[in-house]
Short mmCIF file of C-alpha atoms in Angstrom, two decimals:
data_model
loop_
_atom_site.label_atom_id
_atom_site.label_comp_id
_atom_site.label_asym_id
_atom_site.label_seq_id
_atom_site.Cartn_x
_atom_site.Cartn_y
_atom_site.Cartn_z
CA UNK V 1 3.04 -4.08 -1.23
CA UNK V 2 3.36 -5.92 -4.45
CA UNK V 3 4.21 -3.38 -7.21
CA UNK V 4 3.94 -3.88 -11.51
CA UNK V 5 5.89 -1.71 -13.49
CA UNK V 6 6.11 -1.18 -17.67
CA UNK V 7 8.73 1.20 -18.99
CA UNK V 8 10.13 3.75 -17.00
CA UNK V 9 9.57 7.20 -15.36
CA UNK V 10 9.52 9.73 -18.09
CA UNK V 11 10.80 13.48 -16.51
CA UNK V 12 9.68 14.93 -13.99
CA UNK V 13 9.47 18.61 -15.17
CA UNK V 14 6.94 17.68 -17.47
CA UNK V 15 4.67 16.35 -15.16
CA UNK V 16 1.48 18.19 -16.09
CA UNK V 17 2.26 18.07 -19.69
CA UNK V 18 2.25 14.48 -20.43
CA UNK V 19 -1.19 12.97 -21.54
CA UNK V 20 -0.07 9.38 -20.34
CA UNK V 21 1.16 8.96 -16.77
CA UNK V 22 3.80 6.52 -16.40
CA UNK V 23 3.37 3.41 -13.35
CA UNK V 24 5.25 4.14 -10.07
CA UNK V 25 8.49 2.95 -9.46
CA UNK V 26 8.45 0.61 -6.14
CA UNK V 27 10.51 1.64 -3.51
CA UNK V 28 14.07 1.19 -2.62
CA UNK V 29 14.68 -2.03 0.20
CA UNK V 30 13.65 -0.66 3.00
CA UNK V 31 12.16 2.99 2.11
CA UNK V 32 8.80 4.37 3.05
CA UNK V 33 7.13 5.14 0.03
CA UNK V 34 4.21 8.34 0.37
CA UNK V 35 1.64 8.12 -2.36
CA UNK V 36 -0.59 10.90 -2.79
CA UNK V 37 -3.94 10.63 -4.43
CA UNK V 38 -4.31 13.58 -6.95
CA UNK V 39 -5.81 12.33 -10.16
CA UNK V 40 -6.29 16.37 -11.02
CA UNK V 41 -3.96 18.78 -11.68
CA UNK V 42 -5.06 21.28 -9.29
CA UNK V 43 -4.08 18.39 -6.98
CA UNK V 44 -1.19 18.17 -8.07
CA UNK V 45 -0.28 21.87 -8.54
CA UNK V 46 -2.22 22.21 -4.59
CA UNK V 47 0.12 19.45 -3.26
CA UNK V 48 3.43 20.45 -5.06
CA UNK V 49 2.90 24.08 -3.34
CA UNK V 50 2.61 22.35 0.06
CA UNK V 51 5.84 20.75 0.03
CA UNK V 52 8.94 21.97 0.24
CA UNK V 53 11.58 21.63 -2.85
CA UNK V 54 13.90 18.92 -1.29
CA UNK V 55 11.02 16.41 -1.41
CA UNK V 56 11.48 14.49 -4.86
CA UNK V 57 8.06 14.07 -6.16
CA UNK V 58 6.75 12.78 -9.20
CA UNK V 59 3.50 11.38 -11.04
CA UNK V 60 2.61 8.46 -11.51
CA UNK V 61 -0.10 5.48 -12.05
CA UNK V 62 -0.80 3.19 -8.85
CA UNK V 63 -3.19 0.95 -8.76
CA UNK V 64 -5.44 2.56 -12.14
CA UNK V 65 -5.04 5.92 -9.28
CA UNK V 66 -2.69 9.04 -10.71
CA UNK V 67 -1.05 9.65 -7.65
CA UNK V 68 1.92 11.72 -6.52
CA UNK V 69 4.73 9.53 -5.62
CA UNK V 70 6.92 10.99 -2.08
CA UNK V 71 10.10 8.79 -1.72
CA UNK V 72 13.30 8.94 0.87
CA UNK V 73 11.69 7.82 3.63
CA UNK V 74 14.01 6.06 5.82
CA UNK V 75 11.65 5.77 9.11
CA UNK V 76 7.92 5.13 9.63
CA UNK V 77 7.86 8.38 11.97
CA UNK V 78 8.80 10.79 8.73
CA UNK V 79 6.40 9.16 6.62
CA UNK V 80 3.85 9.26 9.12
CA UNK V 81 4.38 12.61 9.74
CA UNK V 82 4.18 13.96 5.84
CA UNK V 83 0.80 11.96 5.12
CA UNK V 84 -0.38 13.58 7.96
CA UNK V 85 0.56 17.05 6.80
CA UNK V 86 -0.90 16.18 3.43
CA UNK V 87 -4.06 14.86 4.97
CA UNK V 88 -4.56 18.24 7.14
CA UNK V 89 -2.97 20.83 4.99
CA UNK V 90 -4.04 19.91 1.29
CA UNK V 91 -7.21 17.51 2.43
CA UNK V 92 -5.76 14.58 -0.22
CA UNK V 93 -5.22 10.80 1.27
CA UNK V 94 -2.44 9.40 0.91
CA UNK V 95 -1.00 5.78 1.31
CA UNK V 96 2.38 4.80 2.89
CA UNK V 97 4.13 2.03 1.45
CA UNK V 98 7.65 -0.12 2.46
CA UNK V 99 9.68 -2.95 0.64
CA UNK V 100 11.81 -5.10 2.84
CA UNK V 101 15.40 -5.01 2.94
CA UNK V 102 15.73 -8.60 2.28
CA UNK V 103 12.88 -9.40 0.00
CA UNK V 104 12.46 -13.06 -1.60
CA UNK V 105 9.57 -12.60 -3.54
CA UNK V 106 8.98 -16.74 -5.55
CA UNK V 107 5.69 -16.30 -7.05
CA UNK V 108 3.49 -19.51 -7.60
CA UNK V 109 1.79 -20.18 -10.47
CA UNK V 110 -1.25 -20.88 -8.71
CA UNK V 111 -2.97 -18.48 -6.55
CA UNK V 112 -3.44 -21.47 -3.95
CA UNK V 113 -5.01 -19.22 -1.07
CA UNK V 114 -7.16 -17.10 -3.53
CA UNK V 115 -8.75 -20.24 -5.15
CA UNK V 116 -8.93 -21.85 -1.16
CA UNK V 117 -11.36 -19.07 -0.07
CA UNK V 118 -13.48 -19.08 -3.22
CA UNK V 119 -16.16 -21.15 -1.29
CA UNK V 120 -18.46 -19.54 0.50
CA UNK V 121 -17.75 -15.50 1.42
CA UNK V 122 -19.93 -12.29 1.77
CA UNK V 123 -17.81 -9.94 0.01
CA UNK V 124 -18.50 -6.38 1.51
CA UNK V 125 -16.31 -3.09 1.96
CA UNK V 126 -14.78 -1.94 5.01
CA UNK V 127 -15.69 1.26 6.89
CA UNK V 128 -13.76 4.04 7.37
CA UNK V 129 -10.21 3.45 9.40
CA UNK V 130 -7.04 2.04 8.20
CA UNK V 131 -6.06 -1.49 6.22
CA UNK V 132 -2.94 -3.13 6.60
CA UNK V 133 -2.35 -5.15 3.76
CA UNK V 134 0.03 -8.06 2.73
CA UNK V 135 0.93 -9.03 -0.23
CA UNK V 136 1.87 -13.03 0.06
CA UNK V 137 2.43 -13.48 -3.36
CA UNK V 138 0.31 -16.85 -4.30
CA UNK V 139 2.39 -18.04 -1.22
CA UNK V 140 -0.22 -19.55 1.94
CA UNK V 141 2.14 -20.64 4.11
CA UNK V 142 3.04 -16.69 4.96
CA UNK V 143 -0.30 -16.35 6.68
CA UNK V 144 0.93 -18.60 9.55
CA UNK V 145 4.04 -16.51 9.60
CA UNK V 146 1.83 -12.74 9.18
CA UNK V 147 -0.81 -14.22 12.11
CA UNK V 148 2.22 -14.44 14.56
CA UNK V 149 3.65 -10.89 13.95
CA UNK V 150 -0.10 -9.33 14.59
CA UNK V 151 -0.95 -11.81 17.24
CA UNK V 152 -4.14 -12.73 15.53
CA UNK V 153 -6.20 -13.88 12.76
CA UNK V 154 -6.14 -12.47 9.27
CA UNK V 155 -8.39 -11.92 6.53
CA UNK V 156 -8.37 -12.15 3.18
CA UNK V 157 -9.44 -8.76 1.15
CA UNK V 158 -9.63 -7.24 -2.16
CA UNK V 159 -7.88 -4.23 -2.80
CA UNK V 160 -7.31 -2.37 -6.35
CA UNK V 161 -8.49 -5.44 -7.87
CA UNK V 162 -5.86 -7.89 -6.36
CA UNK V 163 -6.01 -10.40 -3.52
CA UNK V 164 -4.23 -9.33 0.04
CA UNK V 165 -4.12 -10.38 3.11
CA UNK V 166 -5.90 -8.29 5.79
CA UNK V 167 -3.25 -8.03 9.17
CA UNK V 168 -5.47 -4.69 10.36
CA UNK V 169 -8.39 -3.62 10.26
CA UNK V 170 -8.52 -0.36 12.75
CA UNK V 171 -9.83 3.25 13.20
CA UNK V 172 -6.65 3.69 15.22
CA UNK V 173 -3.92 5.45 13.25
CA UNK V 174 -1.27 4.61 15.71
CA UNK V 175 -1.63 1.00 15.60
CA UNK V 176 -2.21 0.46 11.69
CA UNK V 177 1.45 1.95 11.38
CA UNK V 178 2.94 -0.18 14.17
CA UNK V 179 1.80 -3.41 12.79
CA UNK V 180 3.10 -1.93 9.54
CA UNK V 181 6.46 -1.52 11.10
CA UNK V 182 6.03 -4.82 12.82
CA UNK V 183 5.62 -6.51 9.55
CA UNK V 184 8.27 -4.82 7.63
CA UNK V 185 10.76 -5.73 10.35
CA UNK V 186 9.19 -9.32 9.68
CA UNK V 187 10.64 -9.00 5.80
CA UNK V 188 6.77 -8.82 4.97
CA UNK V 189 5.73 -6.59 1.87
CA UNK V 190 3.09 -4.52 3.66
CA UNK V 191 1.09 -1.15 3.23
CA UNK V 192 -1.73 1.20 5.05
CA UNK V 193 -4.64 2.10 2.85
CA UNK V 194 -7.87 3.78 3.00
CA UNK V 195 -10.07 0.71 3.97
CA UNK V 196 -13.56 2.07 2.64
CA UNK V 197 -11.79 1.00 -1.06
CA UNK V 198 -11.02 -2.59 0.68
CA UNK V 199 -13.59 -5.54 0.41
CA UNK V 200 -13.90 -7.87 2.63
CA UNK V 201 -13.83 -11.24 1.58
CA UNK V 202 -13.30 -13.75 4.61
CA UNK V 203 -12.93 -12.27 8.13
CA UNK V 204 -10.56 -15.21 8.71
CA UNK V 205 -8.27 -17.65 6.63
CA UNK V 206 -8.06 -20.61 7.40
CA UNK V 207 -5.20 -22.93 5.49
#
């Protein structure tokens, strides 16, 4: 997923102290990123409890959320496996995350495939499930390239306020995070999110 960052982290033992919270840092090529939604500080404090010390965590902004950012994931499994501890244990959601190892990010200047579906769409939110999103980066000619990793079409969404790419749409937890791991494999900047905040804008593209 497409990350933008001002400044830098400030510390992280004053976490609950500081009135503004810093963006998130994007993660490292080829790290599972955990982000936590807590925008309290009983979150926060809840959450911090919950996990044991060796886990580096740290506040941050994501997407206008405060969230609590879980890094040094090296495999989908142990990512998988935290959010869902979060999810049962604290009762917060929490989105996973991944940069590719070999990312070439060229962004257009021209949103080509945003200003392509701009015609005629229904905009309307998803239900409940999972999203797998892409960020193509004003770049088309990926959706060729993400509709052969899913073996299917893809949509076109809104999420946070920016344009993705929709690879899944699914109730099933299992395969939202195997087409994740599909796509990162692919070198594809990709994430799982709650998909009652995604709206639908086209069911299909079509370049």
């Amino acid at each position: 997923m497409s990350f933008a960052y001002v400044g830098l982290i400030g510390s992280m033992s004053s976490v609950f102290g500081q009135q503004t919270v810093p963006l998130c840092q994007p993660p490292n090529a080829g790290e599972y990123l955990l982000l936590v939604v807590s925008p309290t500080a009983d979150n926060q404090k809840q959450l911090r409890s919950a996990l044991p010390p060796e886990l580096k965590t740290i506040n941050c902004k994501y997407l206008n959320e405060t969230v609590t950012r879980i890094g040094g994931f090296n495999k989908i499994d142990d990512a998988n496996r935290w959010a869902r501890y979060v999810s049962n244990i604290v009762g917060l959601s929490a989105i996973i995350t991944t940069r590719p190892t070999t990312p070439d990010v060229q962004p257009q200047q021209q949103a080509q495939l945003q200003q392509r579906q701009q015609t005629v769409y229904n905009p309307q939110a998803l239900g409940e499930g999972y999203a797998v999103l892409v960020d193509y980066y004003n770049r088309p000619e990926l959706v060729n390239s993400v509709q052969q990793v899913v073996g299917g079409n893809v949509g076109f969404v809104s999420y946070g306020q920016r344009p993705y790419l929709l690879a899944v749409y699914t109730t099933n937890q299992t395969e939202a995070y195997n087409t994740l791991q599909k796509l990162n494999n692919g070198g594809f900047v990709a994430s799982i999110v709650d998909s009652r905040k995604v709206i639908l804008l086209r069911s299909t593209v079509r370049l």
